[in-house]
Amino acid sequence: MARVLRIINRFNLGGPTHNAAYLTRFLPDDFETRLVGGMWDPTEEGSKHILEGLGVEPVILPEMRRDIAPWRDREAYRRIKAMIREFRPDIVHTHASKAGAIGRLAAADMGVRAIVHTFHGHVFHSYFGRVRTSVYKNIERFLARRSSRIIAISERQREELVNEHQICPPEKVSVIPLGFDLTRFREDQDTKRRLFRHVYGVADDEIAVGIIGRLVPIKDHDLFIEALHRVSRTTGKRIRAFVVGDGEERDRLQQRARELGLTQVQGPVFNGHG
């Protein structure tokens, strides 16, 4: 039986957690999988309900967190090496940047035969300045040379990794889109639309638009708010906007919406998770 040690940055609410949890739960029975991850930030929603719903019992590393902290990162590295020594995985599969760095270094040091990394996103633009971004690119190139396979979640991401940022050669990258069951979102759409408009009091002459995602800079909610402002200003239409999510940018985005007078066009309505 092949053993897979799967390592993720942190168990926050988001796509990577869903993907890692599904892979852990639904790999064929001839694989034994252990899921390891760090703690979510205080500003984030946790994903404990996702893991419990799938019957997945992860190993949580409190030392592995989003921010760079040498002492904690070194301790997370030490603990992952100890897990590799005990679990003896045939494959170490890491997800996202922090887990990808610590996990791949530990796996390479322990002589793991197959080291796989999935890029759910990257920090090669829109996060940091040019110097810091260059440092992160060089780190990822170093890690890619120690990886057996790199997984991109889209053809566009593969293009970025191979050509735009030159992280790894094309022969090392496979494209595997994230798999999510969208059936429940596609069924009875007209009924759900009417119910939604009724529950939230959206009038027949109002246009309802929405955006779903963490309220963090990389999601660029400013663009969404600016688009609302332009549409309301140029068309005169009544608009209700639903911003579904939460995060560190919430207060600033609400203030920006007020500055643009968007409260006068029935929105935006900021709804947190749950």
Coordinates of C-alpha atoms in Angstrom, one line a residue:
M1 CA 0.0 0.0 0.0
A2 CA 1.4 3.4 -1.1
R3 CA 1.6 6.0 1.6
V4 CA 1.0 9.7 1.0
L5 CA 1.9 12.4 3.4
R6 CA -0.2 15.5 2.4
I7 CA 0.9 18.9 3.9
I8 CA -1.1 22.1 3.6
N9 CA -0.3 25.6 4.8
R10 CA -3.2 26.0 7.2
F11 CA -6.7 24.8 7.7
N12 CA -8.5 28.1 6.9
L13 CA -11.7 28.2 4.9
G14 CA -10.7 28.2 1.2
G15 CA -10.1 26.2 -2.0
P16 CA -6.8 24.5 -0.9
T17 CA -8.4 23.0 2.2
H18 CA -11.3 21.6 0.2
N19 CA -8.9 20.1 -2.3
A20 CA -6.5 18.6 0.2
A21 CA -9.4 17.2 2.3
Y22 CA -11.1 15.6 -0.8
L23 CA -7.9 14.1 -2.0
T24 CA -7.3 12.7 1.5
R25 CA -10.8 11.2 1.7
F26 CA -11.3 9.9 -1.8
L27 CA -8.0 8.5 -3.0
P28 CA -8.4 4.8 -3.8
D29 CA -8.2 2.3 -0.9
D30 CA -4.7 1.2 -2.0
F31 CA -3.4 4.5 -0.7
E32 CA -2.9 5.4 2.9
T33 CA -3.0 9.1 3.4
R34 CA -2.1 11.4 6.3
L35 CA -3.1 15.1 6.2
V36 CA -1.0 17.6 8.0
G37 CA -1.5 21.4 8.2
G38 CA -1.0 24.5 10.2
M39 CA -3.3 26.8 12.2
W40 CA -5.5 29.4 10.5
D41 CA -5.0 33.1 11.3
P42 CA -7.3 34.9 13.8
T43 CA -8.7 37.0 11.0
E44 CA -9.8 33.9 9.0
E45 CA -12.6 31.3 9.2
G46 CA -11.4 27.8 10.1
S47 CA -12.3 24.7 8.1
K48 CA -12.9 22.2 10.8
H49 CA -16.5 21.6 9.6
I50 CA -15.2 20.6 6.2
L51 CA -12.8 18.0 7.6
E52 CA -15.3 16.7 10.1
G53 CA -18.0 16.4 7.3
L54 CA -15.6 14.2 5.3
G55 CA -14.5 12.1 8.3
V56 CA -10.9 13.4 7.9
E57 CA -8.8 13.6 11.1
P58 CA -5.8 15.9 10.3
V59 CA -2.6 16.4 12.3
I60 CA -2.4 20.1 13.2
L61 CA 1.0 21.8 13.5
P62 CA 0.5 24.9 15.6
E63 CA 4.0 26.0 14.6
M64 CA 3.2 26.3 10.9
R65 CA 1.5 29.6 10.3
R66 CA 1.1 32.0 7.5
D67 CA 3.7 34.5 8.5
I68 CA 7.4 33.9 8.4
A69 CA 8.8 33.2 11.8
P70 CA 12.2 31.4 11.9
W71 CA 11.8 29.7 15.2
R72 CA 8.3 28.4 14.5
D73 CA 9.2 27.4 10.9
R74 CA 12.3 25.5 12.1
E75 CA 10.1 23.6 14.6
A76 CA 7.5 22.8 12.0
Y77 CA 10.4 21.5 9.8
R78 CA 11.7 19.3 12.6
R79 CA 8.2 17.9 13.3
I80 CA 7.5 17.1 9.7
K81 CA 10.8 15.3 9.4
A82 CA 9.8 13.3 12.5
M83 CA 6.5 12.4 10.8
I84 CA 8.3 11.3 7.7
R85 CA 10.6 9.1 9.7
E86 CA 7.6 7.5 11.5
F87 CA 5.1 7.3 8.6
R88 CA 7.6 6.5 5.9
P89 CA 5.6 7.9 3.0
D90 CA 6.2 6.9 -0.6
I91 CA 4.9 10.4 -1.7
V92 CA 5.0 13.7 0.0
H93 CA 2.4 16.1 -1.6
T94 CA 2.5 19.7 -0.5
H95 CA -0.1 22.4 -1.1
A96 CA 0.6 26.1 -1.3
S97 CA 3.7 28.1 -0.4
K98 CA 4.6 27.7 3.3
A99 CA 3.8 24.0 3.3
G100 CA 5.6 23.7 0.0
A101 CA 8.8 25.1 1.3
I102 CA 9.0 23.4 4.7
G103 CA 7.5 20.1 3.4
R104 CA 9.6 19.8 0.3
L105 CA 12.8 20.6 2.2
A106 CA 12.0 18.0 4.9
A107 CA 11.1 15.4 2.3
A108 CA 14.2 15.9 0.2
D109 CA 16.4 15.8 3.3
M110 CA 14.7 12.5 4.4
G111 CA 15.2 11.0 0.9
V112 CA 11.5 10.6 0.0
R113 CA 11.3 9.2 -3.5
A114 CA 8.4 11.2 -4.9
I115 CA 7.9 14.9 -3.9
V116 CA 4.8 16.6 -5.4
H117 CA 3.7 20.2 -5.0
T118 CA 0.4 21.9 -6.0
F119 CA 0.4 25.6 -6.7
H120 CA -3.1 26.8 -5.6
G121 CA -2.0 30.3 -6.3
H122 CA 1.4 32.1 -6.1
V123 CA 2.9 35.3 -4.8
F124 CA 4.8 36.3 -8.0
H125 CA 2.6 39.4 -8.5
S126 CA 0.2 41.6 -6.6
Y127 CA 1.6 40.7 -3.1
F128 CA 5.0 42.3 -2.6
G129 CA 7.6 44.7 -4.1
R130 CA 10.0 43.7 -6.8
V131 CA 12.9 42.7 -4.6
R132 CA 10.9 40.5 -2.2
T133 CA 9.1 39.0 -5.2
S134 CA 12.4 38.1 -6.8
V135 CA 13.5 36.4 -3.6
Y136 CA 10.4 34.3 -3.5
K137 CA 10.8 33.3 -7.2
N138 CA 14.3 32.1 -6.5
I139 CA 13.2 30.1 -3.5
E140 CA 10.5 28.4 -5.6
R141 CA 13.0 27.6 -8.4
F142 CA 15.2 26.0 -5.8
L143 CA 12.3 24.0 -4.4
A144 CA 11.1 23.0 -7.9
R145 CA 14.5 21.4 -8.6
R146 CA 13.9 19.2 -5.6
S147 CA 10.3 18.3 -6.7
S148 CA 9.4 15.2 -8.7
R149 CA 6.3 16.9 -10.1
I150 CA 4.6 20.3 -10.0
I151 CA 0.8 20.5 -10.2
A152 CA -0.8 23.6 -11.7
I153 CA -4.6 24.0 -11.3
S154 CA -5.1 25.6 -14.7
E155 CA -3.5 26.0 -18.1
R156 CA -3.1 29.7 -17.4
Q157 CA -1.2 28.9 -14.1
R158 CA 1.0 26.5 -16.0
E159 CA 1.9 29.3 -18.5
E160 CA 2.8 31.6 -15.6
L161 CA 5.0 29.0 -13.9
V162 CA 6.8 27.9 -17.0
N163 CA 7.1 31.0 -19.2
E164 CA 6.2 34.2 -17.3
H165 CA 8.1 33.4 -14.1
Q166 CA 10.4 30.5 -15.2
I167 CA 9.9 28.5 -12.0
C168 CA 10.3 25.1 -13.6
P169 CA 10.6 23.4 -17.0
P170 CA 7.4 22.5 -18.9
E171 CA 8.1 18.7 -18.6
K172 CA 7.9 18.9 -14.8
V173 CA 4.4 20.5 -14.7
S174 CA 1.0 18.7 -14.9
V175 CA -2.3 20.5 -15.1
I176 CA -5.0 19.0 -12.8
P177 CA -8.0 21.4 -12.3
L178 CA -9.6 21.4 -8.9
G179 CA -12.6 19.1 -8.7
F180 CA -15.7 20.4 -7.0
D181 CA -19.2 19.0 -7.3
L182 CA -21.3 22.0 -8.5
T183 CA -24.5 20.0 -8.9
R184 CA -26.3 21.7 -6.0
F185 CA -25.5 25.1 -7.4
R186 CA -26.9 24.3 -10.8
E187 CA -30.2 22.7 -9.8
D188 CA -33.4 24.8 -9.5
Q189 CA -31.6 28.0 -10.3
D190 CA -34.8 30.0 -11.0
T191 CA -36.4 28.9 -7.8
K192 CA -33.3 29.8 -5.8
R193 CA -33.0 33.1 -7.5
R194 CA -36.5 34.1 -6.6
L195 CA -36.1 32.9 -3.0
F196 CA -32.8 34.9 -2.6
R197 CA -34.4 38.1 -3.9
H198 CA -37.4 37.6 -1.6
V199 CA -35.2 36.9 1.5
Y200 CA -33.0 39.9 0.9
G201 CA -35.8 42.2 -0.2
V202 CA -34.4 42.8 -3.7
A203 CA -37.0 44.7 -5.8
D204 CA -38.0 43.7 -9.3
D205 CA -36.3 46.8 -10.7
E206 CA -33.1 46.3 -8.8
I207 CA -30.0 44.5 -10.2
A208 CA -28.4 42.1 -7.8
V209 CA -24.7 41.4 -8.2
G210 CA -22.3 39.6 -5.9
I211 CA -18.7 38.6 -5.2
I212 CA -17.5 35.7 -3.0
G213 CA -14.1 35.6 -1.5
R214 CA -11.8 36.4 1.4
L215 CA -11.5 40.2 1.9
V216 CA -7.8 40.4 1.3
P217 CA -5.8 42.5 -1.2
I218 CA -5.1 39.8 -3.8
K219 CA -8.9 39.3 -4.4
D220 CA -9.1 43.0 -5.5
H221 CA -12.5 43.9 -4.1
D222 CA -11.6 47.5 -4.9
L223 CA -12.1 46.7 -8.6
F224 CA -15.6 45.3 -7.8
I225 CA -16.5 48.4 -5.8
E226 CA -15.2 50.7 -8.5
A227 CA -17.2 48.8 -11.1
L228 CA -20.4 49.2 -9.0
H229 CA -19.7 52.9 -8.7
R230 CA -19.3 53.3 -12.5
V231 CA -22.3 51.2 -13.4
S232 CA -24.6 53.1 -11.0
R233 CA -23.3 56.5 -12.1
T234 CA -23.5 55.8 -15.9
T235 CA -26.8 53.8 -16.0
G236 CA -28.9 55.2 -13.1
K237 CA -29.9 51.6 -12.3
R238 CA -30.7 50.6 -8.8
I239 CA -28.1 48.1 -7.7
R240 CA -27.9 45.7 -4.7
A241 CA -24.4 44.3 -4.1
F242 CA -23.6 41.3 -2.0
V243 CA -20.0 41.0 -0.8
V244 CA -19.9 37.5 0.8
G245 CA -16.8 36.9 2.8
D246 CA -14.7 38.4 5.6
G247 CA -11.1 39.3 6.3
E248 CA -8.6 42.0 7.1
E249 CA -9.8 44.4 4.4
R250 CA -13.4 44.5 5.6
D251 CA -13.4 47.9 7.4
R252 CA -11.4 49.6 4.7
L253 CA -13.7 48.3 1.9
Q254 CA -16.8 49.4 3.8
Q255 CA -15.2 52.8 4.1
R256 CA -14.4 52.9 0.4
A257 CA -18.0 52.0 -0.5
R258 CA -19.2 54.9 1.7
E259 CA -16.8 57.3 0.1
L260 CA -18.2 56.5 -3.3
G261 CA -21.8 56.9 -2.1
L262 CA -22.6 53.3 -2.8
T263 CA -24.9 53.1 0.3
Q264 CA -27.3 55.2 -1.8
V265 CA -27.7 52.5 -4.4
Q266 CA -28.9 49.8 -2.0
G267 CA -25.5 48.3 -1.2
P268 CA -23.0 46.9 -0.8
V269 CA -24.2 44.5 1.8
F270 CA -21.3 42.9 3.6
N271 CA -22.1 39.4 4.8
G272 CA -19.6 37.3 6.8
H273 CA -19.4 33.5 6.5
G274 CA -22.3 31.8 8.1

